[in-house]
Tab-separated table of C-alpha atoms in Angstrom:
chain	number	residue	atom	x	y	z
Q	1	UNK	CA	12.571	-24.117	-25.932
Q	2	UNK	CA	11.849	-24.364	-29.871
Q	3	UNK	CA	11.845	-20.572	-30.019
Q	4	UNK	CA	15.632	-20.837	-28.613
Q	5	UNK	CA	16.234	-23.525	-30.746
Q	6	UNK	CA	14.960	-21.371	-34.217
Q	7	UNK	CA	17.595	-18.527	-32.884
Q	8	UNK	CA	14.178	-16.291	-32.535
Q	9	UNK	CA	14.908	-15.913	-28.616
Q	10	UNK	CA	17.425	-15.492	-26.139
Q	11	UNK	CA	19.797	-18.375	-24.840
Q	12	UNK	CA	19.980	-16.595	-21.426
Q	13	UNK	CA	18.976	-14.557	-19.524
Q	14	UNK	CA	21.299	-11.324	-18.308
Q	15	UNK	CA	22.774	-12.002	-14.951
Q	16	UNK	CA	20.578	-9.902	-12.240
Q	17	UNK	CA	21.778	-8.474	-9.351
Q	18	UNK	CA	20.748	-6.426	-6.054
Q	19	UNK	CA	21.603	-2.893	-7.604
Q	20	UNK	CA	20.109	-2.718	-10.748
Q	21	UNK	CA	17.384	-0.565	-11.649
Q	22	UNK	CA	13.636	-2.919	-11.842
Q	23	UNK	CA	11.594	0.126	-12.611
Q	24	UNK	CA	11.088	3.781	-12.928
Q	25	UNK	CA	8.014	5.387	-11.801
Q	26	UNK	CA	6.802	8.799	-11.218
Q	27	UNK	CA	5.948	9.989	-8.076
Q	28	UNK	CA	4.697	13.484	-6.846
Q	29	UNK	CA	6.077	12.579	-3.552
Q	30	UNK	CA	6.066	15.087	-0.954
Q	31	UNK	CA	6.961	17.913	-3.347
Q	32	UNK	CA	3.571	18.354	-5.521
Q	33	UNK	CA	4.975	18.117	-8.825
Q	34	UNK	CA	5.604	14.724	-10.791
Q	35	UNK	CA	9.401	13.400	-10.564
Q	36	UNK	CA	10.845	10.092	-11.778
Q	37	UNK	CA	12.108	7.368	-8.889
Q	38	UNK	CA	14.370	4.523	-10.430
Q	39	UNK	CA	13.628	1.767	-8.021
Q	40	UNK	CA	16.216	-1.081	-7.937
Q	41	UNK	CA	15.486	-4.617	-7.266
Q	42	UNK	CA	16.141	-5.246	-3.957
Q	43	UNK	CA	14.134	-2.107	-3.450
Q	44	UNK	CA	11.123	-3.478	-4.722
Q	45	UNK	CA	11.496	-6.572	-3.135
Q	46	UNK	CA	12.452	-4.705	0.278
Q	47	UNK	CA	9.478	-2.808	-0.194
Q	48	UNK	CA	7.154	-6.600	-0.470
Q	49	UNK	CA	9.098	-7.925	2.124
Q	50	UNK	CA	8.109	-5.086	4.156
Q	51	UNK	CA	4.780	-5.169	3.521
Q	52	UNK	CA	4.705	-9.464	4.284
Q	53	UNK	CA	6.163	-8.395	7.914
Q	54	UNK	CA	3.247	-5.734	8.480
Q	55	UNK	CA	0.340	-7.097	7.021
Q	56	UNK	CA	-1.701	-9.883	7.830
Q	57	UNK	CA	-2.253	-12.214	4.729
Q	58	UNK	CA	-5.347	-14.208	4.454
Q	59	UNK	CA	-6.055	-17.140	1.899
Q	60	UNK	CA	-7.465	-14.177	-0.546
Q	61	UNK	CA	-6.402	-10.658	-1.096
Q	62	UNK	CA	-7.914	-7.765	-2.829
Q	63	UNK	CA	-6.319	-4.844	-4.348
Q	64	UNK	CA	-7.836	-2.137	-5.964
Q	65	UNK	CA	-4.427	-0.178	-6.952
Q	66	UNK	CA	-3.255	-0.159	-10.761
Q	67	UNK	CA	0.144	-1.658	-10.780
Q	68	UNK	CA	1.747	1.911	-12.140
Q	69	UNK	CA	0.865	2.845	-8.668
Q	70	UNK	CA	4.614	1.627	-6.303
Q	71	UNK	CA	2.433	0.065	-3.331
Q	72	UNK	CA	0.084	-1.548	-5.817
Q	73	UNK	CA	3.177	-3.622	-7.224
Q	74	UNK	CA	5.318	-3.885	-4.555
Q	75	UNK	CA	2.932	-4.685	-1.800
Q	76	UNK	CA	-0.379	-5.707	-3.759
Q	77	UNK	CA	0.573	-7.555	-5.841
Q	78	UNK	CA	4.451	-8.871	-4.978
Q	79	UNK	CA	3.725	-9.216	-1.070
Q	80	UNK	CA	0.718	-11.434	-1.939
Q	81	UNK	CA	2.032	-13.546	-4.452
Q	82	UNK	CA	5.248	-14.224	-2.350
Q	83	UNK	CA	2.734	-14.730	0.540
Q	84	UNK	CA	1.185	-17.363	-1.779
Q	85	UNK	CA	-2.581	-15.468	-1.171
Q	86	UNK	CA	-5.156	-15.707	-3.977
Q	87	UNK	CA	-5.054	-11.894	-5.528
Q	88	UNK	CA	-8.800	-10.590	-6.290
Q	89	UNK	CA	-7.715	-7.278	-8.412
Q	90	UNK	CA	-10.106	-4.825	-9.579
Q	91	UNK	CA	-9.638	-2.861	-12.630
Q	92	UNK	CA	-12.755	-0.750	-12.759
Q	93	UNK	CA	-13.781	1.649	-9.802
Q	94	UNK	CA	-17.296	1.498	-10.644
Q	95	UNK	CA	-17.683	-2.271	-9.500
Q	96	UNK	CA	-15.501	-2.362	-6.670
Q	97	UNK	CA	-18.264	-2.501	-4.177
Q	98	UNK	CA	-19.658	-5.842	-6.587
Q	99	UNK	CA	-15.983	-6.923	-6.350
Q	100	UNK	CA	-14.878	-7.098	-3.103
Q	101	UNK	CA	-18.205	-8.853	-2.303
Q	102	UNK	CA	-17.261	-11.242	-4.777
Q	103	UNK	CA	-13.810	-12.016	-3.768
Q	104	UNK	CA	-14.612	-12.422	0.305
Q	105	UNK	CA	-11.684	-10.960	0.457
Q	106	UNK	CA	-9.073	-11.929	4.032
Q	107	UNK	CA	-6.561	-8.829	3.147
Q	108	UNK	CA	-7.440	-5.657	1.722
Q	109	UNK	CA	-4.503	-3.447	-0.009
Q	110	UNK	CA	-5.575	0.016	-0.682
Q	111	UNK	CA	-5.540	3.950	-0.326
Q	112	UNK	CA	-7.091	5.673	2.370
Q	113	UNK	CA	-9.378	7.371	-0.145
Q	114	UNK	CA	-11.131	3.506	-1.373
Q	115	UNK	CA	-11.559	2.927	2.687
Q	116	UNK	CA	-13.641	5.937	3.079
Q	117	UNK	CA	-15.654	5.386	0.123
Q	118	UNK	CA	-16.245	1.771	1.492
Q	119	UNK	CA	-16.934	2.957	4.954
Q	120	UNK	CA	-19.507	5.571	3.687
Q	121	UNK	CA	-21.314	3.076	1.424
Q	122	UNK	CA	-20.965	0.598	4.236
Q	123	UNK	CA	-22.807	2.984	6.498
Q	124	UNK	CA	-25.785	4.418	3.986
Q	125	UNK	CA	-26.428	0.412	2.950
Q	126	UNK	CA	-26.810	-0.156	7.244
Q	127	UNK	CA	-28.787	3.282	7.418
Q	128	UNK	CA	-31.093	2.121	4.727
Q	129	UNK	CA	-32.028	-1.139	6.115
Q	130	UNK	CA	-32.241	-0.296	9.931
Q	131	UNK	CA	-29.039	-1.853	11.207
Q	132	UNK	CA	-27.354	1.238	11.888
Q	133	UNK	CA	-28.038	0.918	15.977
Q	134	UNK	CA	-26.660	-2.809	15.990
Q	135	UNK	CA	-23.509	-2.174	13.564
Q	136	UNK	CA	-22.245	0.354	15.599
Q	137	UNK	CA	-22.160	-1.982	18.563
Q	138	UNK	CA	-20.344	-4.591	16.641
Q	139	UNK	CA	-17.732	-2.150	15.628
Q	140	UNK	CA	-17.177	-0.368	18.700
Q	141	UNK	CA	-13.148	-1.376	18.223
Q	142	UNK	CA	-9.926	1.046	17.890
Q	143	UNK	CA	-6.626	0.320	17.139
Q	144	UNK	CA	-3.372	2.102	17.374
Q	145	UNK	CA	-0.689	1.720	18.111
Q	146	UNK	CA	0.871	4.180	20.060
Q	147	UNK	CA	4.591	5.440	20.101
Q	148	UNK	CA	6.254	8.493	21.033
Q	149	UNK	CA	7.361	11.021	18.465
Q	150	UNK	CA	11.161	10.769	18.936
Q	151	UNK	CA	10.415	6.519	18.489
Q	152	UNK	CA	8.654	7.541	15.348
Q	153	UNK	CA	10.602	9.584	13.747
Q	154	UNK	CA	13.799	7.683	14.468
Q	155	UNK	CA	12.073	5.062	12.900
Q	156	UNK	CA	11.175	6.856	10.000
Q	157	UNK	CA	14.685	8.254	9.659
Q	158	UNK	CA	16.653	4.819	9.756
Q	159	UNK	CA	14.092	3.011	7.233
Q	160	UNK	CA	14.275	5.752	4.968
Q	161	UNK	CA	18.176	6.507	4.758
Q	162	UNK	CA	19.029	2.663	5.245
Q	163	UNK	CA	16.197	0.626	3.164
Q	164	UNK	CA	15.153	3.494	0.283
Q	165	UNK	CA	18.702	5.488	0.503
Q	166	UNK	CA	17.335	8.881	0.914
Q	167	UNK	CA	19.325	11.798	2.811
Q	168	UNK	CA	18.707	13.013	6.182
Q	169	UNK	CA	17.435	16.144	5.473
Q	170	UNK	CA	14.445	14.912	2.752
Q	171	UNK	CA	13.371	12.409	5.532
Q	172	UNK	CA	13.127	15.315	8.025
Q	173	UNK	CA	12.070	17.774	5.565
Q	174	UNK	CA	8.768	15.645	4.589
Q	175	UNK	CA	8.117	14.517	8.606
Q	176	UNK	CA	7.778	18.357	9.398
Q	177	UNK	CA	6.081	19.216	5.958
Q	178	UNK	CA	3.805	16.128	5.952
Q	179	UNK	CA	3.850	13.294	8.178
Q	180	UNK	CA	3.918	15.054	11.474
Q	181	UNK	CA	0.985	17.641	10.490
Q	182	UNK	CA	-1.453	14.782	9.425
Q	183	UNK	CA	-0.554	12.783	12.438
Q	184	UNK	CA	-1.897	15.785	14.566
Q	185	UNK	CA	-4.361	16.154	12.183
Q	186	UNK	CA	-5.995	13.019	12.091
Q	187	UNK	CA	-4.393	10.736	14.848
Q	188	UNK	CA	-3.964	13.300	17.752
C-alpha cells in the first residue's frame, strides 16, 4: 500500500480474463524437436482442475518436477495448492530418496522415469536386508483400469479438441504415432 501511495507501483491490476495467454513453454511434444505452446489461463487452470478430479490428494504432496516442466505447474504444484495439500518439492535429484522420506508424503506427482528409479532402489534396499520374500507378498496388487480402444480414443479425441483446442488430425496423428504403440507396449 505505501509503494502505491509513493507512485512506485501499480494502482491496479489489468483486468484478466479466460483467453489470455498465462505462459509459454516449450514442449517437444510428440514431434521430437522443441516448439513453443502459449497456454492460456483457463488452460492452466483446466489442466489443475483436471488433475484435482483424477488424483487422490492427501494432507502432503510431493513433487519432484521443476515448475518449467507444464504438469509440474499445472498439476504439482496448482492442483495441490487449490487442493489445500502441504507441497514437499524437491529441487535436487540427488536427495530425492532423503526427501520423500522426509516429507511422508500422501500424493506423489511425478514422471514415470522418478517411479522406476524409486521402485529399483525400493527393491535393492529390500534385497539387501532380506525382506524381498515378504515385500512381494504385501504388494501383490494391480490396477487398471480397463477400457476399450474406441472408449479411449474417443476420449482422448474430445479432451484434446474441446479442453486444449487441438485439431482432429494431431490428436489422431500422436494416438497412432505414440499413445497406442506404448499402450501395446507396456499395458497389453
Amino acid at each position: 500500500a505505501a509503494l502505491i501511495k509513493e507512485g512506485a507501483g501499480f494502482s491496479s491490476f489489468p483486468e484478466v480474463n479466460g483467453d489470455m495467454t498465462a505462459a509459454i513453454v516449450f514442449t517437444s511434444g510428440t514431434m521430437n524437436y522443441s516448439k513453443p505452446v502459449m497456454l492460456s489461463q483457463s488452460a492452466i487452470l483446466t489442466n489443475a482442475c483436471d488433475a484435482l478430479a483424477n488424483v487422490a490428494i492427501g494432507e502432503r504432496a510431493f513433487t519432484s518436477l521443476p515448475f518449467y516442466h507444464t504438469y509440474g505447474l499445472t498439476c504439482s504444484v496448482l492442483s495441490m495448492l487449490i487442493g489445500k495439500a502441504h507441497l514437499y518439492i524437491n529441487g535436487n535429484l540427488k536427495t530425492v530418496m532423503r526427501d520423500i522420506y522426509l516429507a511422508n508424503p500422501h500424493t506423489m506427482l511425478t514422471v514415470p522415469l522418478m517411479l522406476e528409479t524409486i521402485y529399483s532402489k525400493m527393491w535393492q534396499t529390500a534385497e539387501e536386508a532380506g525382506k524381498a520374500k515378504g515385500l512381494r507378498k504385501l504388494l501383490d496388487i494391480k490396477i487398471f483400469i480397463d477400457a476399450d480402444a474406441d472408449i479411449r480414443i474417443c476420449r482422448r479425441i474430445k479432451r484434446d479438441v474441446t479442453k486444449r483446442g487441438r485439431s482432429l488430425e494431431s490428436v489422431i496423428t500422436q494416438y497412432q504415432q505414440t499413445v497406442k504403440p506404448m499402450h501395446e507396449k507396456f499395458v497389453e
